[in-house]
Coordinates of C-alpha atoms in Angstrom, one line a residue:
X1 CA 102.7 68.1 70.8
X2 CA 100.4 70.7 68.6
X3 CA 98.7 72.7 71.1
X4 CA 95.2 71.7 69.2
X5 CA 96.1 68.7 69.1
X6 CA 96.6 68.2 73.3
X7 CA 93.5 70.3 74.2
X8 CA 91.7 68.0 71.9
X9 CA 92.9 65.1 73.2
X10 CA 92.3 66.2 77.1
X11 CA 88.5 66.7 75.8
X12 CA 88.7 63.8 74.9
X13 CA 89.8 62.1 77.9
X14 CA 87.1 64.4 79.8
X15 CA 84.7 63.1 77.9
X16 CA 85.6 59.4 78.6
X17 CA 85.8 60.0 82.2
X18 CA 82.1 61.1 82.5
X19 CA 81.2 57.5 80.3
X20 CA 79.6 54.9 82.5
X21 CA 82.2 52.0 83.2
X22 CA 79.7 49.7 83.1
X23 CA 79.3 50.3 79.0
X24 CA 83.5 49.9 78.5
X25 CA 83.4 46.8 80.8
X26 CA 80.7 45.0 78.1
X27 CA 82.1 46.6 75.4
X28 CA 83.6 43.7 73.6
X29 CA 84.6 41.2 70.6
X30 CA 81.4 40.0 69.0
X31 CA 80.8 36.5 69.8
X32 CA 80.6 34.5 66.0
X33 CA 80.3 31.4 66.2
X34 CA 82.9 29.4 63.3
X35 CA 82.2 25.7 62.0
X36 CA 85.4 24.0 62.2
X37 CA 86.8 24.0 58.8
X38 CA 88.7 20.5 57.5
X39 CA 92.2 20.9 57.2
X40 CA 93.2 21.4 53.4
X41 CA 96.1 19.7 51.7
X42 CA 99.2 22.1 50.2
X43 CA 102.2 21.4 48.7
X44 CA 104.2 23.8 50.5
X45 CA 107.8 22.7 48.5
X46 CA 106.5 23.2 45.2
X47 CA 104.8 26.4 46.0
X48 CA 108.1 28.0 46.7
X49 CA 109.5 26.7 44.1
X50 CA 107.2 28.0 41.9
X51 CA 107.3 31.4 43.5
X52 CA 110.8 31.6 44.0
X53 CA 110.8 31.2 39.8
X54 CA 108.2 33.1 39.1
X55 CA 110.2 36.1 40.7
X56 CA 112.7 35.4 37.9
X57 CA 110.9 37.0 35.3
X58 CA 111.2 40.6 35.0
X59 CA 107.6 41.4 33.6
X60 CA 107.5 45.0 33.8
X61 CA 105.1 47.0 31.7
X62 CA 105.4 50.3 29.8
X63 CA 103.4 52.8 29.7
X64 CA 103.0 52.5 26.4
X65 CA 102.2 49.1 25.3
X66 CA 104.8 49.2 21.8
X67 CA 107.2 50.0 24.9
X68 CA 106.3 46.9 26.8
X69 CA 109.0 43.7 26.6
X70 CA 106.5 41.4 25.8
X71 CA 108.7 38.2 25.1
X72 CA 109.4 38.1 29.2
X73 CA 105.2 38.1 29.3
X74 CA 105.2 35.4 26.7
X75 CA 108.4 33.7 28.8
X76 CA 106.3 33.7 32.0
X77 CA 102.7 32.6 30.3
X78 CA 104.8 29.3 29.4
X79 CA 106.3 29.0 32.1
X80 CA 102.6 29.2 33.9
X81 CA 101.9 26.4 31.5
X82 CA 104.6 24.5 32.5
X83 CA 103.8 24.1 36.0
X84 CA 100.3 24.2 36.5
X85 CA 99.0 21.6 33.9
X86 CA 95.3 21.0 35.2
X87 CA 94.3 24.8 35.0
X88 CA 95.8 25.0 31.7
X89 CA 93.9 21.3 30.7
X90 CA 90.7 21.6 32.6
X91 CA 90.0 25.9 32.4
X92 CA 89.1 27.5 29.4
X93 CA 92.1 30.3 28.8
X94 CA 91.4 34.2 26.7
X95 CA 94.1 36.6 26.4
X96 CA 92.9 39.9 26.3
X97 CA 95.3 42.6 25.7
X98 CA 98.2 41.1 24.4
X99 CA 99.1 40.1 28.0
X100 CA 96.4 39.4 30.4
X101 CA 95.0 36.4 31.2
X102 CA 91.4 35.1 31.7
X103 CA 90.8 31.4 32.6
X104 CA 87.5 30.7 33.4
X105 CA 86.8 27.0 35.4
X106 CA 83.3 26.5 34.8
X107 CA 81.1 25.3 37.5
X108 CA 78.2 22.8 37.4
X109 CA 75.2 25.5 37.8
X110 CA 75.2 28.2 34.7
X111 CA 72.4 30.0 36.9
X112 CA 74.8 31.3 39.8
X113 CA 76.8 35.2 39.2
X114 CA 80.3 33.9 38.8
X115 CA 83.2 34.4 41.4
X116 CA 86.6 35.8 40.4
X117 CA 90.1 35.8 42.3
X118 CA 92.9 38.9 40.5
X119 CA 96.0 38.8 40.6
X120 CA 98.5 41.0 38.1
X121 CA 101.3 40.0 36.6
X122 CA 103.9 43.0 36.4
X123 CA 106.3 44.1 39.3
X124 CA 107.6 47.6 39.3
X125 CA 111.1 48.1 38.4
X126 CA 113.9 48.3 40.5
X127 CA 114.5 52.1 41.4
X128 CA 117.9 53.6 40.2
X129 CA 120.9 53.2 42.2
X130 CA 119.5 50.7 44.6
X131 CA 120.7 47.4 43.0
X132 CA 123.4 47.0 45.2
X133 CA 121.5 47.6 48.5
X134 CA 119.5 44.2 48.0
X135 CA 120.8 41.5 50.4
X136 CA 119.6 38.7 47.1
X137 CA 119.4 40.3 43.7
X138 CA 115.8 41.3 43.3
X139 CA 115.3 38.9 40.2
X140 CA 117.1 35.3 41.9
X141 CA 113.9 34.6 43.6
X142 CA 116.5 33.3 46.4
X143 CA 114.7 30.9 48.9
X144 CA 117.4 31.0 52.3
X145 CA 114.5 28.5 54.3
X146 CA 113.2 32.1 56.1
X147 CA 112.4 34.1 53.1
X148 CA 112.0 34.3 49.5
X149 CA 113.4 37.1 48.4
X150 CA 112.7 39.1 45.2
X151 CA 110.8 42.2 43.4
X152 CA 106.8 40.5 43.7
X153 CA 107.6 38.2 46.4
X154 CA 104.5 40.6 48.2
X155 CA 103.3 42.5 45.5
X156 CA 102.1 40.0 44.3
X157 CA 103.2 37.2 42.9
X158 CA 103.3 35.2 46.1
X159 CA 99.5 36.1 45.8
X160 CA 99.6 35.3 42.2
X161 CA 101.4 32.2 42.7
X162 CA 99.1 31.3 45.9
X163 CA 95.8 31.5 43.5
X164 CA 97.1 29.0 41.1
X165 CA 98.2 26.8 43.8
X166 CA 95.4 26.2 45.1
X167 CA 93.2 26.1 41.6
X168 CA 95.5 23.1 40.9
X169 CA 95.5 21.1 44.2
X170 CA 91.3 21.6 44.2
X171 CA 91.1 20.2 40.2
X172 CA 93.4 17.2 41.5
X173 CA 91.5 16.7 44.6
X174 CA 88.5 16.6 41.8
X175 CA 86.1 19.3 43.0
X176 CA 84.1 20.8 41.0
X177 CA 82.6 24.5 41.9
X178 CA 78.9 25.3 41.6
X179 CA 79.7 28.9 40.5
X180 CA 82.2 29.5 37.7
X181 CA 85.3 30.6 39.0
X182 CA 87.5 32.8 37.1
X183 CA 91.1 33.4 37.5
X184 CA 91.8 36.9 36.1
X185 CA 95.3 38.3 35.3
X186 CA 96.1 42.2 34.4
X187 CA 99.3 42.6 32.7
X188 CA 100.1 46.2 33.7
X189 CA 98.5 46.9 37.2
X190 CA 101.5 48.7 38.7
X191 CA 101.1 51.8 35.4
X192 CA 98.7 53.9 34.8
X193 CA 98.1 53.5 31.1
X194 CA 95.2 54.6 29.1
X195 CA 91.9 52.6 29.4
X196 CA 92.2 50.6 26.1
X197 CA 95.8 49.5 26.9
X198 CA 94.7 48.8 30.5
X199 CA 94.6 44.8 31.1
X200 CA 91.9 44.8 34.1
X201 CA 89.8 47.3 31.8
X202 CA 90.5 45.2 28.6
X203 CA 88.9 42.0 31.0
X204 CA 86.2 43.8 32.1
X205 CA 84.6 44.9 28.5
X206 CA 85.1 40.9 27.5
X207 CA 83.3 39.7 30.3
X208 CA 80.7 42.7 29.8
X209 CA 80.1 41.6 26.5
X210 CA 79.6 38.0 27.8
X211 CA 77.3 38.9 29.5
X212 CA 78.9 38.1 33.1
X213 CA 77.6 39.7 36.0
X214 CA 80.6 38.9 39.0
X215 CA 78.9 37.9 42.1
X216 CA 82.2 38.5 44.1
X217 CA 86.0 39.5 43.4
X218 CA 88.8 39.2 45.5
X219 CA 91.9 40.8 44.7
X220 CA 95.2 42.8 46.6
X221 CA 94.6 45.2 48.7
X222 CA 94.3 44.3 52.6
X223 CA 96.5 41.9 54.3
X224 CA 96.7 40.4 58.3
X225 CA 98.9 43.1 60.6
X226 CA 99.9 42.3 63.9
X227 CA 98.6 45.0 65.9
X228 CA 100.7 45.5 69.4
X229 CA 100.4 48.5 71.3
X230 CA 101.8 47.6 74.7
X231 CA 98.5 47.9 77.1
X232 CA 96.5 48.6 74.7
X233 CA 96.1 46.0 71.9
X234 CA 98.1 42.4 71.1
X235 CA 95.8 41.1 68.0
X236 CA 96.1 40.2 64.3
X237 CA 94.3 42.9 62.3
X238 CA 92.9 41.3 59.2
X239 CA 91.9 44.3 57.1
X240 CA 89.8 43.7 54.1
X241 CA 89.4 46.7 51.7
X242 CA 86.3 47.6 50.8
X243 CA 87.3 50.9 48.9
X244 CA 90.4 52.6 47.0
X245 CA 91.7 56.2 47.2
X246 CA 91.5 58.0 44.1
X247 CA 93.9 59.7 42.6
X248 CA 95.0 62.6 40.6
X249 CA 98.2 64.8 40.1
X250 CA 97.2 68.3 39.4
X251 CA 99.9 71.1 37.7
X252 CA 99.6 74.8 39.3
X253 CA 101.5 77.2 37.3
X254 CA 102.2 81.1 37.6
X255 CA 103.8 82.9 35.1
X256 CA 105.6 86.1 35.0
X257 CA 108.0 88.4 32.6
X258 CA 111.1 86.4 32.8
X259 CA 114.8 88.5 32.0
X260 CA 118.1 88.6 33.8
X261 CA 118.1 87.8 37.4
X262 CA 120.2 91.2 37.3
X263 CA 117.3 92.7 37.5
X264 CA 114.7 90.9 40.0
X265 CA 111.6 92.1 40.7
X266 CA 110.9 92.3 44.4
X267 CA 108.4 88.7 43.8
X268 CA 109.4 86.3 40.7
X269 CA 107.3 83.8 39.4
X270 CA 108.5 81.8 42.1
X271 CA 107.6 84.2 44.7
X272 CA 104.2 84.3 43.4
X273 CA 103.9 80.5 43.6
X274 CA 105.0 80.3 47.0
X275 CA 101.9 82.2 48.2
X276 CA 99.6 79.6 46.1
X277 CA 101.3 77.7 47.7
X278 CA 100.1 78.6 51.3
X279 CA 97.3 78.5 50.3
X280 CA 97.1 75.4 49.4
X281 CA 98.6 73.5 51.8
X282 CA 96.4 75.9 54.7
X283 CA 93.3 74.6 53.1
X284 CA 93.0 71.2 53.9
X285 CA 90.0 69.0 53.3
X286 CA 87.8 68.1 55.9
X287 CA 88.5 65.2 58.1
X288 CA 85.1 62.8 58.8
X289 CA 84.6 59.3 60.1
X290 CA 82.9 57.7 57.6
X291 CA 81.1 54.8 58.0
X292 CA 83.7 52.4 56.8
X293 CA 86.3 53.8 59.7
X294 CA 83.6 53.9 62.4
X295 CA 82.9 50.0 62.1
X296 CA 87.0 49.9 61.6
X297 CA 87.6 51.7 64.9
X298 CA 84.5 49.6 66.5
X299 CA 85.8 46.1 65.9
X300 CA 89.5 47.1 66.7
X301 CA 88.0 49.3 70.3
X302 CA 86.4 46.5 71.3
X303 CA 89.7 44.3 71.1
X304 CA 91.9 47.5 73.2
X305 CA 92.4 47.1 77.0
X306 CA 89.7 48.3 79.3
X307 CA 90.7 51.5 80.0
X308 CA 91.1 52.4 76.7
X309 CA 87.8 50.9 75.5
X310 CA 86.1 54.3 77.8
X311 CA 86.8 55.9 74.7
X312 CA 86.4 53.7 72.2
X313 CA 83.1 52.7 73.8
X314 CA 81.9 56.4 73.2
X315 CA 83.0 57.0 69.6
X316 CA 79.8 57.9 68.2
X317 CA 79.9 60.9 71.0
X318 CA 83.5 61.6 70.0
X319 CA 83.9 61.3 66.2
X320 CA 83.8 65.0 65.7
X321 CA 87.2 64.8 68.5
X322 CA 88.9 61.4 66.7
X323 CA 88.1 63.5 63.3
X324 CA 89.9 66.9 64.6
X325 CA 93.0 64.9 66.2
X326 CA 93.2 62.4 63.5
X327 CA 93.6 65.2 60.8
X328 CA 97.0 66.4 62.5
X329 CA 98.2 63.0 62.2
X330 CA 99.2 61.9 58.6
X331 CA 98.1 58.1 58.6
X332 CA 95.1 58.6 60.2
X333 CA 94.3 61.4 57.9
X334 CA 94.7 59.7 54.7
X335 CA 91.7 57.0 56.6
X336 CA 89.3 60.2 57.0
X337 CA 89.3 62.6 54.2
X338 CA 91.0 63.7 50.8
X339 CA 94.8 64.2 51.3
X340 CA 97.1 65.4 48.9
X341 CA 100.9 66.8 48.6
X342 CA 102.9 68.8 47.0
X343 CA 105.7 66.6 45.0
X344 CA 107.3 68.2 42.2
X345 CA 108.5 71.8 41.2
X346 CA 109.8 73.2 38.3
X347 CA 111.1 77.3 37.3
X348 CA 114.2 78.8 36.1
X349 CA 116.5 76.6 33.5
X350 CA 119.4 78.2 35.3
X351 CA 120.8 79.8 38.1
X352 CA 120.6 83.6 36.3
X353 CA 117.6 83.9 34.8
X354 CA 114.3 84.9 35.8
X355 CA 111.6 81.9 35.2
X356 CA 108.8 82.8 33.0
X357 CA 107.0 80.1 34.3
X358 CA 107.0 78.2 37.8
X359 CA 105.2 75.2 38.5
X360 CA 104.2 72.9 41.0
X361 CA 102.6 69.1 40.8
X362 CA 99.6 68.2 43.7
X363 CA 99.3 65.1 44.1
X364 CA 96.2 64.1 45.5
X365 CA 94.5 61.0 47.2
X366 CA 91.0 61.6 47.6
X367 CA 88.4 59.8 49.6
X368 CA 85.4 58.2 48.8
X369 CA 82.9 60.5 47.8
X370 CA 84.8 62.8 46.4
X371 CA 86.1 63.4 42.6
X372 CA 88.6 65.0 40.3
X373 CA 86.3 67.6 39.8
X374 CA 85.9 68.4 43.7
X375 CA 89.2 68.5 43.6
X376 CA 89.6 71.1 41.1
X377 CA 86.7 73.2 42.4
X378 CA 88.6 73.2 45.2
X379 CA 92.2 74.4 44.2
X380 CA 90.0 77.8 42.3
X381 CA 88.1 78.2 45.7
X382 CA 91.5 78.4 47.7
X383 CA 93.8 80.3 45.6
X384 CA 93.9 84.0 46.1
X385 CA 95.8 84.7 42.8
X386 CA 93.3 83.8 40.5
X387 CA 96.0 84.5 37.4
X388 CA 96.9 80.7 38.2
X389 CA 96.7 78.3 35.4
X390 CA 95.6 74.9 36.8
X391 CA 96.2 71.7 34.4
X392 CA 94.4 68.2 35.7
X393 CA 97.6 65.5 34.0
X394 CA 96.8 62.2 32.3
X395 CA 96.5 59.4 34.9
X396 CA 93.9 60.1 37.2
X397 CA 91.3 57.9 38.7
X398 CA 88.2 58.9 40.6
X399 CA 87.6 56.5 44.3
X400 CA 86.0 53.4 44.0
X401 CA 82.4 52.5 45.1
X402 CA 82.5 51.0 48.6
X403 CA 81.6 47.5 48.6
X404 CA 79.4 46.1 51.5
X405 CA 80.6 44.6 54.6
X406 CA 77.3 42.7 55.6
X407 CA 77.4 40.9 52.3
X408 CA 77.7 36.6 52.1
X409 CA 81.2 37.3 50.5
X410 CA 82.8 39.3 53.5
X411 CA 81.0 37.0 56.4
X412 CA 83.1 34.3 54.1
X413 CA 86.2 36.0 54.2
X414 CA 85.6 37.4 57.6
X415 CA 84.8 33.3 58.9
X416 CA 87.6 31.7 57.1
X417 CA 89.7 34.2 59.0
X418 CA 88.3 33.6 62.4
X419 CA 88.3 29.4 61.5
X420 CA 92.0 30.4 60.5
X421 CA 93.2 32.5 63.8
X422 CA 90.8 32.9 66.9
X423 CA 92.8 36.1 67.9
X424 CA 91.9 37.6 64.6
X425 CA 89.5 40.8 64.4
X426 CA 88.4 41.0 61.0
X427 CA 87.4 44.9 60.1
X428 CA 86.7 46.6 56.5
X429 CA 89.5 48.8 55.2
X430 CA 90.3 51.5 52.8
X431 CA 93.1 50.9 50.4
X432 CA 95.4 53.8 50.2
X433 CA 96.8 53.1 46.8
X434 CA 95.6 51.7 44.0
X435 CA 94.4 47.8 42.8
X436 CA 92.9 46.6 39.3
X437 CA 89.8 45.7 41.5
X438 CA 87.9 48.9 41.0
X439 CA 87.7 48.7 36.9
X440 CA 85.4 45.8 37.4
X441 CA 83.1 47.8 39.1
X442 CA 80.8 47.7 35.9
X443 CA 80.2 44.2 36.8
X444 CA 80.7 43.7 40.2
X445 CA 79.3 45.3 43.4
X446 CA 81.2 43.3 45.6
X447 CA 84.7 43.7 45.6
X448 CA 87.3 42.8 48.4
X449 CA 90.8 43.5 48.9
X450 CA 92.6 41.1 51.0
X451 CA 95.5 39.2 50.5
X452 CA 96.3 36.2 53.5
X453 CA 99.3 36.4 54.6
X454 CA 100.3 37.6 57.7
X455 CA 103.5 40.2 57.5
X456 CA 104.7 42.8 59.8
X457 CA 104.1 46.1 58.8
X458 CA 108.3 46.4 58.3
X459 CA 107.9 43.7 55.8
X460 CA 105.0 45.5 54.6
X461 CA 107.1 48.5 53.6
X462 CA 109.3 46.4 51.9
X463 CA 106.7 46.7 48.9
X464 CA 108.4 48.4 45.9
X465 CA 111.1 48.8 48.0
X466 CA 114.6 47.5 48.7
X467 CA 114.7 43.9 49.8
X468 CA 111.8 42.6 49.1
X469 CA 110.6 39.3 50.5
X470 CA 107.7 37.0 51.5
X471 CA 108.1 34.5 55.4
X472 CA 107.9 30.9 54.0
X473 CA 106.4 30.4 57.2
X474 CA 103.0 32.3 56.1
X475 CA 103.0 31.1 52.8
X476 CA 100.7 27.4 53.0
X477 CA 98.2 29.2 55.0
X478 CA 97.9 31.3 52.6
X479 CA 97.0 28.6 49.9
X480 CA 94.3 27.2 52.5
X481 CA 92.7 30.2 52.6
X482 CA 92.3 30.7 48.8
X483 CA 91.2 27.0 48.6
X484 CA 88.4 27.4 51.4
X485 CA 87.0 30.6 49.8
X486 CA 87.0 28.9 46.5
X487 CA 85.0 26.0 48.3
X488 CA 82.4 28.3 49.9
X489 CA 82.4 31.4 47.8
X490 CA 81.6 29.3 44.6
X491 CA 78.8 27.3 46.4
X492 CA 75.4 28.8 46.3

């Protein structure tokens, strides 16, 4: 263990030891009292089949649109047609985009801020040389009773899949929403394409120029985690994002006189680099608990075992400490400050010659709070060699806004989750990656991330990975949710 890292911790413990007892002992769950909810009705066979051929179509967006195979889109918009006949009959339907979908249900009071649910469309492509390590080919959609396997079966088509679901059963169950509810589906999520080829944007600006004002959205993002840490923790984490990462990819480039490697200098380009290099990666952004994380680390601490709760009890005292040890630890870092890393680099076309230029790519993640521009006034701060060139590259996105978590459409979320599981502690989140949530922050100020169903964090990391799959076991309760916070999100 980093020597920083153990003194810090044994401060920390020091610090617990002097804590009164008395203050870990009552230092517990909230006590929230949840209505029973009525059971809700889902057709559990014909969601998986509908999932299991939904994962058939390969709709994978290009960067650039022209690029884009748009008769799979047009394939899949069918075959949404096909299957779910009341949306299609009962909701008004836009394309915007070429591909995106906007299907508005319109609710019975014109006066009440809208709700919407998101879900994309595309699936990122299978990554070269990997086809043959998938148990199922990633484009059967095969259903073995367990899993469904298939690229989207989590990200997120089953989520995707799960909206419509449960839009259909409540039209044929005849309710009818207060609130209009719309269903909104980006075409191109998983790129990062320009702003007027970008589906979620593309929605936004129409509903702007309605004249819509979202009350609420709900889109990917968080998920439930079972959280086990033997004597310390056995709870389901449900973890609702409130905020995204930004994100930017940042070129730093030295160049030098170039020639024959026959005769080196005593420090190439490449030399050079390495030093803007250290310094770079010894100049790390500062770690802090914001107030996101703090309620985060409250509502888990109050779940941990009692002798772990003298900390957690006292982490107001010891956020400076949690901030100092978490920074040496890379998944708590990336939950308490702007975190980047160096990904790509480029010199020499060959082994014997000198490279006129050498390059490296940053890519960084940064917290909420902070910008691209922070981010570049903070590579000229650090770098000694100031004969650097530094290049911000097309893609970037600046963090989101953090939504509330007092707000009536997180205590909705937060209650259909306790109604759902008693052992469930339901804490705001912040989204490492990216969602299409944040380009509706022009009309929205309350945006959750949460998608309900429960996988382990193995699963999880199956994600744009190899083997791919969704438990049928999770999948009606995920339905149920989507249908009770339709119920209560679109009532006034």
């Amino acid at each position: 263990m980093d020597k920083k890292v153990k003194y810090t911790l044994l401060a920390a413990l020091g610090a617990a030891a002097a804590s009164v007892p008395i203050k870990a002992a009552l230092y517990t769950p909230e006590k929230i009292e949840v209505p029973p909810m009525a059971d809700e009705a889902v057709d559990l066979e014909r969601f998986r089949k509908n999932l299991s051929d939904a994962i058939k179509f390969k709709t994978i967006a290009a960067k650039e649109a022209v690029n884009t195979d748009w008769t799979v889109f047009d394939a899949f918009h069918d075959f949404l047609k096909e299957r779910y006949p009341l949306i299609h009959s009962k909701l008004d339907l836009t394309v915007v985009a070429r591909g995106s979908l906007v299907f508005r249900w319109k609710g019975s009071r014109s006066d009440l801020d809208p709700i919407a649910l998101l879900a994309h469309q595309d699936v990122v492509p299978i990554s070269e040389g990997t086809w043959d390590d998938w148990t199922h080919d990633p484009f059967e959609g095969f259903d073995d009773g367990e899993f469904i396997w298939g690229r989207g079966a989590l990200d997120m088509k089953n989520h995707l899949i799960g909206v419509l679901e449960s839009v259909e059963t409540l039209l044929s169950e005849d309710f009818v929403p207060e609130r209009d509810v719309y269903i909104l589906l980006g075409h191109n999520e998983e790129i990062m394409c320009a702003s007027n080829e970008n589906g979620a944007t593309c929605i936004c600006e129409y509903l702007k120029e309605k004249g819509v004002h979202l009350d609420a959205i709900i889109d990917e993002g968080g998920a439930i985690l079972p959280v086990n840490v033997k004597g310390v923790i056995n709870r389901h984490l449900a973890g609702i994002g409130v905020a995204e990462k930004g994100y930017a990819d940042v070129e730093v480039s030295v160049t030098a006189k170039g020639g024959h490697s026959s005769q080196a200098p005593n420090h190439t380009a490449i030399g050079h680099l390495a030093d803007v290099i250290k310094d770079i990666e010894g100049h790390q952004f500062k770690a802090k608990v914001s107030p996101m994380i703090r309620e985060l680390l409250d509502k888990v601490g109050r779940s941990c075992s009692y002798p772990v709760r003298l900390v957690t009890c006292n982490m107001k005292l010891l956020e400076p400490v949690v901030a100092k040890v978490g920074s040496f630890i890379p998944p708590a870092a990336s939950m308490l400050r702007t975190t980047f890393g160096i990904t790509m680099a480029s010199g020499s076309p060959q082994a014997n010659v000198l490279p006129q230029k050498a390059s490296v790519t940053v890519n960084f993640r940064m917290f909420p709070g902070q910008t691209v521009d922070d981010v570049l006034e903070h590579l000229h701060k650090v770098i000694r060699n100031k004969n650097v060139e530094i290049n911000l590259l097309p893609g970037w996105k600046n963090p989101s806004a953090v939504s509330p978590s007092d707000s009536r459409s997180f205590k909705i979320i937060e209650t259909i989750c306790r109604s759902m599981n008693d052992d469930v502690v339901v804490a705001p989140y912040l989204v490492m990656g990216g969602t299409d949530a944040c380009h509706y922050q022009p009309i929205c100020e309350n945006i959750y991330r949460y998608s309900p169903f429960l996988v382990s964090t193995s699963l999880l990391l199956t994600t744009h990975g190899t083997n791919e799959r969704i438990p049928v076991a999770v999948m009606a309760d995920g339905v149920k949710f989507f249908k009770r916070y339709i119920r209560l999100a679109s009532a006034e």
